[in-house]
mmCIF file of C-alpha atoms in Angstrom:
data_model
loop_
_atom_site.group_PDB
_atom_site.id
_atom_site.type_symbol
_atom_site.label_atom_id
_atom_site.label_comp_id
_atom_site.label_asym_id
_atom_site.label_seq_id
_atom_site.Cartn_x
_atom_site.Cartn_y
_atom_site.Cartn_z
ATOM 1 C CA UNK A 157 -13.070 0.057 -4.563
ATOM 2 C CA UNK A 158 -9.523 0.399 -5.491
ATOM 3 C CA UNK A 159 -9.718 1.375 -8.867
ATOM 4 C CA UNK A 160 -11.651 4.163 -7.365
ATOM 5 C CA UNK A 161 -9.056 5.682 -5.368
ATOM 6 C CA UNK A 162 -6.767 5.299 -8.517
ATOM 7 C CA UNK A 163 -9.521 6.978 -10.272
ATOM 8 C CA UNK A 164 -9.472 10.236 -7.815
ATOM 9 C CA UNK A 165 -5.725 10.412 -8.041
ATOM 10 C CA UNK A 166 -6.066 9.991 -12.012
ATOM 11 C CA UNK A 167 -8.554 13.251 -11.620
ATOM 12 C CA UNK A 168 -6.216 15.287 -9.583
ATOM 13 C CA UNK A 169 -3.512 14.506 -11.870
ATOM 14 C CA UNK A 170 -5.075 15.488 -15.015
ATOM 15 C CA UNK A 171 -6.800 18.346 -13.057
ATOM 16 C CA UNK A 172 -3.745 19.662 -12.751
ATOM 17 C CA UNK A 173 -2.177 19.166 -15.990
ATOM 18 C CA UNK A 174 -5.371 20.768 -17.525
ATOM 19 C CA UNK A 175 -4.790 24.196 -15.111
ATOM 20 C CA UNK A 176 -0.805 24.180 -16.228
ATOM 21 C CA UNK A 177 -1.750 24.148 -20.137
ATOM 22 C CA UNK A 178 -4.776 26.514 -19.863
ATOM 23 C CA UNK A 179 -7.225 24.342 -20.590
ATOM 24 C CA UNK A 180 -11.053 23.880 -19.607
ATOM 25 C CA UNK A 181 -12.523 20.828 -20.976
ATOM 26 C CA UNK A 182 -10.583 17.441 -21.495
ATOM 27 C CA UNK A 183 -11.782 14.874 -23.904
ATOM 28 C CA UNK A 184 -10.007 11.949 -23.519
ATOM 29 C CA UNK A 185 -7.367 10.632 -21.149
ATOM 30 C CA UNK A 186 -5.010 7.785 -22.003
ATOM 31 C CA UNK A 187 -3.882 5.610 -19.477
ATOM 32 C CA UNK A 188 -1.000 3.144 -19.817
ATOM 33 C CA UNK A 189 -1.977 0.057 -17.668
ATOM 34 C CA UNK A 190 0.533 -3.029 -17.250
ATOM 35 C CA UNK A 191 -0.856 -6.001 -17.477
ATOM 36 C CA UNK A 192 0.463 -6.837 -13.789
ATOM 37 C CA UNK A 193 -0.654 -3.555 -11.830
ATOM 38 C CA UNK A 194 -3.449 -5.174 -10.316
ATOM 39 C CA UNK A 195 -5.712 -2.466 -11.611
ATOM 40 C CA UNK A 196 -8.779 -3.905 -13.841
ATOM 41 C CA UNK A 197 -9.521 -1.818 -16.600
ATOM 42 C CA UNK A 198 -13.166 -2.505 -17.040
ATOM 43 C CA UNK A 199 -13.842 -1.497 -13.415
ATOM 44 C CA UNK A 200 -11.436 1.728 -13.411
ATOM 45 C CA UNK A 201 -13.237 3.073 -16.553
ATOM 46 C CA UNK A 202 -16.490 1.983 -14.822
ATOM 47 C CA UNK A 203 -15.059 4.289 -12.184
ATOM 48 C CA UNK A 204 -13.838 6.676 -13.855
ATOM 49 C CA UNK A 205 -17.860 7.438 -15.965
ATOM 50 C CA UNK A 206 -19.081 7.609 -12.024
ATOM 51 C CA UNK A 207 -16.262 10.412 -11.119
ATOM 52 C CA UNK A 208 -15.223 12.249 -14.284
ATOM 53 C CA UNK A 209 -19.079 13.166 -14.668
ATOM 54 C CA UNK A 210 -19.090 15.270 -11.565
ATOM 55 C CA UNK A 211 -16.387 17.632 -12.985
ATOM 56 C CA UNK A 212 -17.232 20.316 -15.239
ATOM 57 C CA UNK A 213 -13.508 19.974 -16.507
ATOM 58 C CA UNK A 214 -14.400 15.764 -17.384
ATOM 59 C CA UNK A 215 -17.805 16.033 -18.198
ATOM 60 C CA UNK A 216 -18.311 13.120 -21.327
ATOM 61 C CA UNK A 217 -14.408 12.873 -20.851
ATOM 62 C CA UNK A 218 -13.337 9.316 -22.119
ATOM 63 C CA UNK A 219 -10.813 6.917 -19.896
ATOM 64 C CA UNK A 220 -8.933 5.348 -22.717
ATOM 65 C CA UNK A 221 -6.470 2.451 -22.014
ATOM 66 C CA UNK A 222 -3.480 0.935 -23.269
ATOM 67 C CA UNK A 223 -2.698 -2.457 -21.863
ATOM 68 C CA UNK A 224 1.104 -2.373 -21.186
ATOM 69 C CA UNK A 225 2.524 -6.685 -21.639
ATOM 70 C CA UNK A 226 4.317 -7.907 -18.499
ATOM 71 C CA UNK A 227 7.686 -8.616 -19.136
ATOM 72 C CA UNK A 228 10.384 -10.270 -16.783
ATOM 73 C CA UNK A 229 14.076 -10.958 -17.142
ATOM 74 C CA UNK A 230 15.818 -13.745 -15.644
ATOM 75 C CA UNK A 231 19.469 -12.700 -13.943
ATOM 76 C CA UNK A 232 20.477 -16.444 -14.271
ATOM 77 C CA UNK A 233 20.578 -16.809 -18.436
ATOM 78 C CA UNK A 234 19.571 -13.104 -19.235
ATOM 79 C CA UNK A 235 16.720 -13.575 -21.010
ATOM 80 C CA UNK A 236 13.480 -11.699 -20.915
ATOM 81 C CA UNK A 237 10.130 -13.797 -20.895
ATOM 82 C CA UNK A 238 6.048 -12.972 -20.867
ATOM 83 C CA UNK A 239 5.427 -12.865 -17.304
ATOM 84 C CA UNK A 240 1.826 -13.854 -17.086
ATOM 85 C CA UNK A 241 2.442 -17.114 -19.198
ATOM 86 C CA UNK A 242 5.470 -18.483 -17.199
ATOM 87 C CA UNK A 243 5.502 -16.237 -13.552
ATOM 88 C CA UNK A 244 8.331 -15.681 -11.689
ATOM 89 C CA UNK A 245 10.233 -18.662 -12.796
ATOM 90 C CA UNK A 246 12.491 -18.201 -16.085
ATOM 91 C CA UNK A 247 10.981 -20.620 -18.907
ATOM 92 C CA UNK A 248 14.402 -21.599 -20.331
ATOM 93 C CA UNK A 249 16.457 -22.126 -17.237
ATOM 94 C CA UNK A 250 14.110 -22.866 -14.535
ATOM 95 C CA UNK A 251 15.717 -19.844 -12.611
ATOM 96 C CA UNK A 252 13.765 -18.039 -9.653
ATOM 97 C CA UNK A 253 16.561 -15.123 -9.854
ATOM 98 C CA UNK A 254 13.877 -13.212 -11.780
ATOM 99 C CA UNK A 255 12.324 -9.597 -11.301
ATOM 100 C CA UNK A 256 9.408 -7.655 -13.857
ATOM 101 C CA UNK A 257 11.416 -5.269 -16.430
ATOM 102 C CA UNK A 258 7.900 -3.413 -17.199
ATOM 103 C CA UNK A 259 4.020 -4.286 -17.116
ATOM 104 C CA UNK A 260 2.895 -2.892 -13.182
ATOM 105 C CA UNK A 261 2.480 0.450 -15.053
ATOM 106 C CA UNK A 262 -0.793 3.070 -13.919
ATOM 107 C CA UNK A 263 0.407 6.136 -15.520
ATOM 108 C CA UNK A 264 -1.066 9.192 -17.626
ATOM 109 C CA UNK A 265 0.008 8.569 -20.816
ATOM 110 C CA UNK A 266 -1.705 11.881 -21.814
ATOM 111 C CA UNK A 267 -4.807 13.779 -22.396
ATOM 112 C CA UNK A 268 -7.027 15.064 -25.244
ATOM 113 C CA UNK A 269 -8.091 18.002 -25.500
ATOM 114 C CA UNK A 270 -10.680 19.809 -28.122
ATOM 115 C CA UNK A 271 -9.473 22.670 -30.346
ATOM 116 C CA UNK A 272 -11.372 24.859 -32.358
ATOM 117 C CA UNK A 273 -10.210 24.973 -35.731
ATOM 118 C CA UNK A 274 -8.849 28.177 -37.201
ATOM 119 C CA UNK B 274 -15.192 17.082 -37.016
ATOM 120 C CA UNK B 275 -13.477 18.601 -33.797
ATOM 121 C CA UNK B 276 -9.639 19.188 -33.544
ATOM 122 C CA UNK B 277 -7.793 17.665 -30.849
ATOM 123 C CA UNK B 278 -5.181 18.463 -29.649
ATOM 124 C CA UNK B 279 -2.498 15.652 -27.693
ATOM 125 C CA UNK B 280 -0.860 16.747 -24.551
ATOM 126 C CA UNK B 281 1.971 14.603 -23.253
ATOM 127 C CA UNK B 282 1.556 13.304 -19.327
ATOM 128 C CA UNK B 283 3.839 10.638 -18.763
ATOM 129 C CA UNK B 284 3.208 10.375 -15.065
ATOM 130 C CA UNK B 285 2.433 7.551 -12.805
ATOM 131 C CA UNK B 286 -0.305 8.271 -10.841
ATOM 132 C CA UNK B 287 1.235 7.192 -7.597
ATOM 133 C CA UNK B 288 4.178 9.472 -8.372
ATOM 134 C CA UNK B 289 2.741 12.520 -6.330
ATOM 135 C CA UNK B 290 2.017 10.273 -3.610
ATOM 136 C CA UNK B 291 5.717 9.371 -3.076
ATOM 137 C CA UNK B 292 6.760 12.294 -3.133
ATOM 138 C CA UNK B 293 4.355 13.304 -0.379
ATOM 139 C CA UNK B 294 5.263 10.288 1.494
ATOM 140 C CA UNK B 295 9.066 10.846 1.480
ATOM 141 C CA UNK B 296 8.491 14.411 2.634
ATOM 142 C CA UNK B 297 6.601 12.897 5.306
ATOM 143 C CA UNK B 298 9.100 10.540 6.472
ATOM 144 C CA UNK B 299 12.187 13.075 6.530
ATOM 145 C CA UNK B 300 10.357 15.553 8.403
ATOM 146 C CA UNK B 301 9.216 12.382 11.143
ATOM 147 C CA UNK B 302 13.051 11.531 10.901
ATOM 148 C CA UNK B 303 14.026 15.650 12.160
ATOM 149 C CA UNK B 304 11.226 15.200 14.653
ATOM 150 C CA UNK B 305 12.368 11.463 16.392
ATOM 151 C CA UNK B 306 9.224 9.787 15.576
ATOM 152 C CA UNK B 307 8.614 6.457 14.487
ATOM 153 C CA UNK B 308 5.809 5.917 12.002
ATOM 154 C CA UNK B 309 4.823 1.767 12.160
ATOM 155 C CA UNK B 310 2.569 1.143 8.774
ATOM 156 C CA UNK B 311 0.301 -2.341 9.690
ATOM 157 C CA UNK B 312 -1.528 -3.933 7.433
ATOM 158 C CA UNK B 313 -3.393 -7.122 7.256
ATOM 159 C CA UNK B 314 -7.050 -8.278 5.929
ATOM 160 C CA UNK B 315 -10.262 -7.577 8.336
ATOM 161 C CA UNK B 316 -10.494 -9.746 11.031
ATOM 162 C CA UNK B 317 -6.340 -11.145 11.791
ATOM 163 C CA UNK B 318 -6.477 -9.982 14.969
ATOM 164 C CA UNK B 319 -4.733 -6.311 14.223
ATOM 165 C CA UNK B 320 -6.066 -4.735 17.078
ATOM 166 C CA UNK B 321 -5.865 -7.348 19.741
ATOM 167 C CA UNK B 322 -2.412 -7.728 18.445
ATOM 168 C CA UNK B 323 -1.954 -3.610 19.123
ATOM 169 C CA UNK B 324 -3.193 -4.405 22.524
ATOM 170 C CA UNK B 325 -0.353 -6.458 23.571
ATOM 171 C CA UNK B 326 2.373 -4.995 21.788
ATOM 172 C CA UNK B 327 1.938 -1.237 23.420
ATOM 173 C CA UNK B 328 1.683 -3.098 27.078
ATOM 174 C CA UNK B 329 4.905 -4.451 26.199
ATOM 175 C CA UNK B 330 6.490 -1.202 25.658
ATOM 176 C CA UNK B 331 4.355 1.692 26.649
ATOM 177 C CA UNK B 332 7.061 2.056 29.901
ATOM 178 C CA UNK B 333 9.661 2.408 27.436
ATOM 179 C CA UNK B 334 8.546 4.337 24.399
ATOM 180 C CA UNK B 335 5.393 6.877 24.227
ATOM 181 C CA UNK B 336 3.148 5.682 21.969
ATOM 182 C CA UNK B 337 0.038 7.131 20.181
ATOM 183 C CA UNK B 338 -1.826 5.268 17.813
ATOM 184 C CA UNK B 339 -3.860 6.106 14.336
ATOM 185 C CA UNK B 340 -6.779 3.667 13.333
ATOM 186 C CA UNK B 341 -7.974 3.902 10.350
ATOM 187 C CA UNK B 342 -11.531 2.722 9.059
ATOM 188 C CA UNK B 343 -13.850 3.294 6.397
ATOM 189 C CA UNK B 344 -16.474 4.461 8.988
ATOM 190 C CA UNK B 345 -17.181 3.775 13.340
ATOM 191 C CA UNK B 346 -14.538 4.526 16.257
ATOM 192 C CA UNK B 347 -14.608 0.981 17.579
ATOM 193 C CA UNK B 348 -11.204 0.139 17.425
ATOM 194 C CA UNK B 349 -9.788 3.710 18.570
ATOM 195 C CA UNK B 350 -11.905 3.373 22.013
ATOM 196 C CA UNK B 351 -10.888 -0.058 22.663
ATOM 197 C CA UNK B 352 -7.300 0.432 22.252
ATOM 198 C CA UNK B 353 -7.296 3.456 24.435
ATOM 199 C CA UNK B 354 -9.389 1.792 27.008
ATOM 200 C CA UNK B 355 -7.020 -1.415 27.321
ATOM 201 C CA UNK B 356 -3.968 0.365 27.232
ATOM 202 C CA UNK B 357 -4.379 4.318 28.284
ATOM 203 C CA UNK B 358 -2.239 5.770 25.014
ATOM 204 C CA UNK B 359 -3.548 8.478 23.083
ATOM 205 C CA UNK B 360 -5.368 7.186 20.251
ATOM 206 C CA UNK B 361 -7.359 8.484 17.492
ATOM 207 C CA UNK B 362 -9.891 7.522 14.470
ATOM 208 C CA UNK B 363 -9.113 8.180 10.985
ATOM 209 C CA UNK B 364 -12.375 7.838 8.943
ATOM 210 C CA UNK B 365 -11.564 7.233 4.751
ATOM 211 C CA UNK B 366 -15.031 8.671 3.637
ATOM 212 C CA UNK B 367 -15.107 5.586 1.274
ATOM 213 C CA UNK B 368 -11.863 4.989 0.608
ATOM 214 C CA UNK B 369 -9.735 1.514 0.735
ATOM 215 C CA UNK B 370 -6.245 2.906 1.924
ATOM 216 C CA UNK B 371 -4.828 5.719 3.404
ATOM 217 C CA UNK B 372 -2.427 7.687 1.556
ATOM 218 C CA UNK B 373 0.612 10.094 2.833
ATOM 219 C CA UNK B 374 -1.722 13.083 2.593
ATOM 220 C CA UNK B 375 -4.078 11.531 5.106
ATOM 221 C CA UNK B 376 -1.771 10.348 6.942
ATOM 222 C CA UNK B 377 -0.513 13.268 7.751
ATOM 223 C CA UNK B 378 -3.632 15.334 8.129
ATOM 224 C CA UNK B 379 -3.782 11.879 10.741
ATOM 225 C CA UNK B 380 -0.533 13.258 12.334
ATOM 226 C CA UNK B 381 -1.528 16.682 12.929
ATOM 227 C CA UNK B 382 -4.187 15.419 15.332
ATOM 228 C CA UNK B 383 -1.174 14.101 17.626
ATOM 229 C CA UNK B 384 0.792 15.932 19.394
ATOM 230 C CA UNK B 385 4.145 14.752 18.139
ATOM 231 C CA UNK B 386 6.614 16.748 20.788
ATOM 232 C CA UNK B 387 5.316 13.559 23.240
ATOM 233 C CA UNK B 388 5.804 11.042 21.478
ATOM 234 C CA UNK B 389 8.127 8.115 19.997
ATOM 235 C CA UNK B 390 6.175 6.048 18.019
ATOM 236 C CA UNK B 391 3.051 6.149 16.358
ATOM 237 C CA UNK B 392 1.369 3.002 15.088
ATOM 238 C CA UNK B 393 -0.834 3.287 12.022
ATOM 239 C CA UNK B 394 -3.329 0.532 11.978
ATOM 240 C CA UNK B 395 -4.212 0.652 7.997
ATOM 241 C CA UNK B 396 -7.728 0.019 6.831
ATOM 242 C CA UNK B 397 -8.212 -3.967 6.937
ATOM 243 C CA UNK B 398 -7.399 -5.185 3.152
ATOM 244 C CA UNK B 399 -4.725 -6.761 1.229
ATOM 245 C CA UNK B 400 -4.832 -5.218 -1.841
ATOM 246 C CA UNK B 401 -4.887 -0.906 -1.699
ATOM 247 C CA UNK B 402 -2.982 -0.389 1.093
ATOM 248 C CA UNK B 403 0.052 -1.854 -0.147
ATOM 249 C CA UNK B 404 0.056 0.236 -3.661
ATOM 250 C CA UNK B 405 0.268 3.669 -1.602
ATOM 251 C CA UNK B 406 3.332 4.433 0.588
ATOM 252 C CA UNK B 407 1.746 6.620 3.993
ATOM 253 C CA UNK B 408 5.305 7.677 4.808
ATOM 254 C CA UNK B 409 5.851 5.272 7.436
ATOM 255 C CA UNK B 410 9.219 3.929 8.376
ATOM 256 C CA UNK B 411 8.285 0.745 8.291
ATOM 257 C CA UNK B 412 5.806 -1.437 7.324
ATOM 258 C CA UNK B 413 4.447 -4.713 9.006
ATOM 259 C CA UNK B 414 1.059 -6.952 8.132
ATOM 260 C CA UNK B 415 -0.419 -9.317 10.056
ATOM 261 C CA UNK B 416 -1.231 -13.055 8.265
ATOM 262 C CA UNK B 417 -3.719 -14.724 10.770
ATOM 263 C CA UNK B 418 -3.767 -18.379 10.257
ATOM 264 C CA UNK B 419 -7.315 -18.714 9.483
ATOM 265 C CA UNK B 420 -6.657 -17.018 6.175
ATOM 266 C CA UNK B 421 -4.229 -19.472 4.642
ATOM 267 C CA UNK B 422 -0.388 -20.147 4.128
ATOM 268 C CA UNK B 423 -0.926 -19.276 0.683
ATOM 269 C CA UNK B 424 -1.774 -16.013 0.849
ATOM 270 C CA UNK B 425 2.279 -14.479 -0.069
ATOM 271 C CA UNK B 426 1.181 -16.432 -3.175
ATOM 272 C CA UNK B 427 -2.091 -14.419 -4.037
ATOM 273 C CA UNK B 428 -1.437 -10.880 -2.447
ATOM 274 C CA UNK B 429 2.744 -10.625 -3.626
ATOM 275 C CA UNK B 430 2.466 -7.229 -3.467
ATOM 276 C CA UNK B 431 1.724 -6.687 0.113
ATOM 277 C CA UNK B 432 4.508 -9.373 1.091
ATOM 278 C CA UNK B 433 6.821 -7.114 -0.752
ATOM 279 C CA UNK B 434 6.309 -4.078 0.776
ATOM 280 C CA UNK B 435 6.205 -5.709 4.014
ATOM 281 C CA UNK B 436 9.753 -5.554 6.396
ATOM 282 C CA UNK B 437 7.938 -8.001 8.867
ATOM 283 C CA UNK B 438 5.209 -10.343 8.228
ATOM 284 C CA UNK B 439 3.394 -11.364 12.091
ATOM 285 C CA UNK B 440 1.584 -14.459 11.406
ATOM 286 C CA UNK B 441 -1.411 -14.725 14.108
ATOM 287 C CA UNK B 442 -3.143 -17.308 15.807
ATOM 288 C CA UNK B 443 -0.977 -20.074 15.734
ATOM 289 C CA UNK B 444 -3.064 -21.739 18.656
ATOM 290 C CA UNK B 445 -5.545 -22.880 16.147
ATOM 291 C CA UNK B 446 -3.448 -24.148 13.813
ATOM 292 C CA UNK B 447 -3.746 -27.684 13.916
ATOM 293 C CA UNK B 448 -7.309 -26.877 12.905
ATOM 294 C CA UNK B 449 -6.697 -25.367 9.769
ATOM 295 C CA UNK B 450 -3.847 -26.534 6.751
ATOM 296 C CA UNK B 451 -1.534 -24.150 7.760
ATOM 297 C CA UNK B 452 2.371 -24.562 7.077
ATOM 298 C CA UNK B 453 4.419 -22.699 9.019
ATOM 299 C CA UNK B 454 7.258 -23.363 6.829
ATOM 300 C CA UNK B 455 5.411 -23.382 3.706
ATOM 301 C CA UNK B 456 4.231 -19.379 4.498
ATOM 302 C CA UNK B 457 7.730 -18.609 5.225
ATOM 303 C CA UNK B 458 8.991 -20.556 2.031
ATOM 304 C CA UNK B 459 6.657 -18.142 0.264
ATOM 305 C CA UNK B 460 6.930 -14.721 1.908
ATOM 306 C CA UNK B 461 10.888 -15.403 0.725
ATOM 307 C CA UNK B 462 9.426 -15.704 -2.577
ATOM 308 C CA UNK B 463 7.910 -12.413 -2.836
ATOM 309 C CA UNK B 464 11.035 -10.317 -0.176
ATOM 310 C CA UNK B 465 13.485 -12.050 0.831
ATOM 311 C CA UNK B 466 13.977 -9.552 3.178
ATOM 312 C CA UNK B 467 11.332 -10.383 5.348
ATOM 313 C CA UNK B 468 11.208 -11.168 9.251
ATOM 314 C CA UNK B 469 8.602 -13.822 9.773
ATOM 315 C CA UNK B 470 6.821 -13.864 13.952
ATOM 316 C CA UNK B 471 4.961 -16.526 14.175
ATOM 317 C CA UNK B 472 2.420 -15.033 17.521
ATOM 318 C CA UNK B 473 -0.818 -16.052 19.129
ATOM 319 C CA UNK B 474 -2.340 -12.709 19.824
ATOM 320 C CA UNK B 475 -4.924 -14.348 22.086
ATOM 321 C CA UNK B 476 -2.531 -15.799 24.972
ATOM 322 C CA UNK B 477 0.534 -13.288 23.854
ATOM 323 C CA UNK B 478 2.831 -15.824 22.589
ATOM 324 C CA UNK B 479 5.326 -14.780 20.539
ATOM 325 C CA UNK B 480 4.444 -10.827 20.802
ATOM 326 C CA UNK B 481 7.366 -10.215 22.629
ATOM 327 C CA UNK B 482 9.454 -10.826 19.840
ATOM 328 C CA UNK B 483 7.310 -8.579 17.891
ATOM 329 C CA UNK B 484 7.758 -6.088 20.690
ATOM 330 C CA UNK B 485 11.450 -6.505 20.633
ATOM 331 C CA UNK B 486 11.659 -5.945 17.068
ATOM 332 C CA UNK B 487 9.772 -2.287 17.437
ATOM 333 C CA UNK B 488 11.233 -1.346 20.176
ATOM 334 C CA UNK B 489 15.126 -1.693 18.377
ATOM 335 C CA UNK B 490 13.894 -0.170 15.579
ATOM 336 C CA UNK B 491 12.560 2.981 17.135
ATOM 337 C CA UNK B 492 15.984 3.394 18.863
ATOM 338 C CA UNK B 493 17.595 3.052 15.745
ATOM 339 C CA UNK B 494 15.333 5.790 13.782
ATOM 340 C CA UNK B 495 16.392 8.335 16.779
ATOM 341 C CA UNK B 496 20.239 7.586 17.142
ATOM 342 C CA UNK B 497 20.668 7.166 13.872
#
């Protein structure tokens, strides 16, 4: 259910994109998912086949996805760590003054699109 | 084999939506009206909650209310008939949030010169509705106690959106393990920002400080 309304506001995204480039038929779209952003990536390409089919620009189009690593940095000893391993407290100094440097990413990374070779 | 061709995005995909949302909220800011974002999982009581609240303060402030559901006008007609303020269904054709677009197509249906505050009673779910900012001013989610104390721990990101967190149906707590202090250990986790009401919806314990908390907070939006 949620990675469907991601999905629709992936489509009007790349809709858009598409229209400022002149183009008419997209073949891929990358994604760059963080590992934390609570979006599954099984379900939102699962999504994504349901909706992209409808839309003569997506037709076939294919939801690709880079997995972006969760990583958090402790204010206490300044160190980053792997957030999913050790969560919001730091592994070396026990410290909960922690906050995620990168990993709750959903973001167009960019899109394919065919071209006819000269 | 086909060419392709690589076309740089770089673009979060909730980046249109807050820019729609802060356009939202500077234009309710101009206007004087308070936009209340509530949140919570099915079933915590939001709309008994609602109930109370706008008898609290409907002499004081005019208040409209926006209910939004995936389908039925249930909790729009019971609202208006236990309280008399304008209040109107949302439908999300599907969809488990509202976004600022919607939210303001919401608006539109209102007829804003009347009123102070308008409460938006999100679609019941912990998950969507916290990922998409509607514009609001503020936003508030209710944690019944039938759900757990531990629920800052598996839903962090609505607890950090969240300026208050109204914790409902604390006359059945001795029935359940619920820890006051434990829930408010972990909403402080995930903001430690947050305003914790413990209320019991039911008998309207505790909503007054709820009330209390709107009612300064609309005041503040307009004078400020």
């Amino acid at each position: 259910m949620h990675e469907l309304g991601i999905v629709f506001y992936i489509i009007r995204d790349v809709k858009q994109a598409a229209a400022d480039n002149h183009v008419d038929h997209v073949s891929a779209v990358v994604m760059n998912i963080g590992e934390v952003s609570t979006v599954v990536p099984e379900y939102l390409t699962d999504c994504w086949r349901w909706a992209a089919d409808k839309e003569d620009l997506l037709r076939g189009c294919e939801l690709k996805v880079c997995t972006i690593p969760a990583v958090s940095f402790c204010d206490d000893c300044r160190k980053e760590y792997e957030t999913v391993r050790f969560g919001r407290n730091c592994p070396f100094c026990q410290g909960e003054n922690t906050y995620l440097l990168r990993g709750n990413e959903v973001e167009i990374k960019e899109i394919e699109v065919p071209e006819c070779p000269l | 084999m086909e060419e392709v061709k690589v076309i740089e995005i770089k673009k979060s995909v909730f980046a249109e939506n807050e820019k729609d949302a802060d356009d939202l909220r500077t234009e309710l800011k101009k206007r004087g009206v308070y936009l209340l974002n509530l949140m919570s999982s099915p079933g915590s009581g939001k709309t008994t909650t609602l109930i109370r609240t706008i008898n609290l303060l409907k002499d004081k402030l005019r208040i409209a209310v926006m209910e939004a559901d995936i389908d039925s006008n249930v909790d729009a007609v019971k609202i208006r008939e236990a309280t008399g303020i304008p209040s109107i269904q949302l439908h999300t054709g599907g969809m488990c949030h509202l976004d600022a677009e919607m939210t303001r197509q919401g608006l539109s249906n209102l007829d804003l010169e009347d009123v102070d505050l308008v409460i938006l009673e999100n679609v019941g779910n912990l998950v969507c509705p916290a990922e998409f900012d509607t514009g609001s001013c503020r936003n508030a989610m209710i944690l019944s106690v039938p759900e757990g104390d531990d629920k800052p721990l598996k839903y962090p990101l609505m607890f950090s959106v969240c300026d208050v967190v109204v914790v409902n149906k604390t006359d059945v707590m001795p029935y359940f393990d619920f820890d006051l202090d434990k829930c408010r250990e972990y909403v402080r986790m995930r903001n430690p920002k947050a305003r914790v009401i413990p209320i019991c919806a039911k008998t309207g314990e505790g909503v007054e400080v709820f009330a209390d908390w709107l009612f300064r907070e609309v005041r503040n939006w307009k004078n400020q």
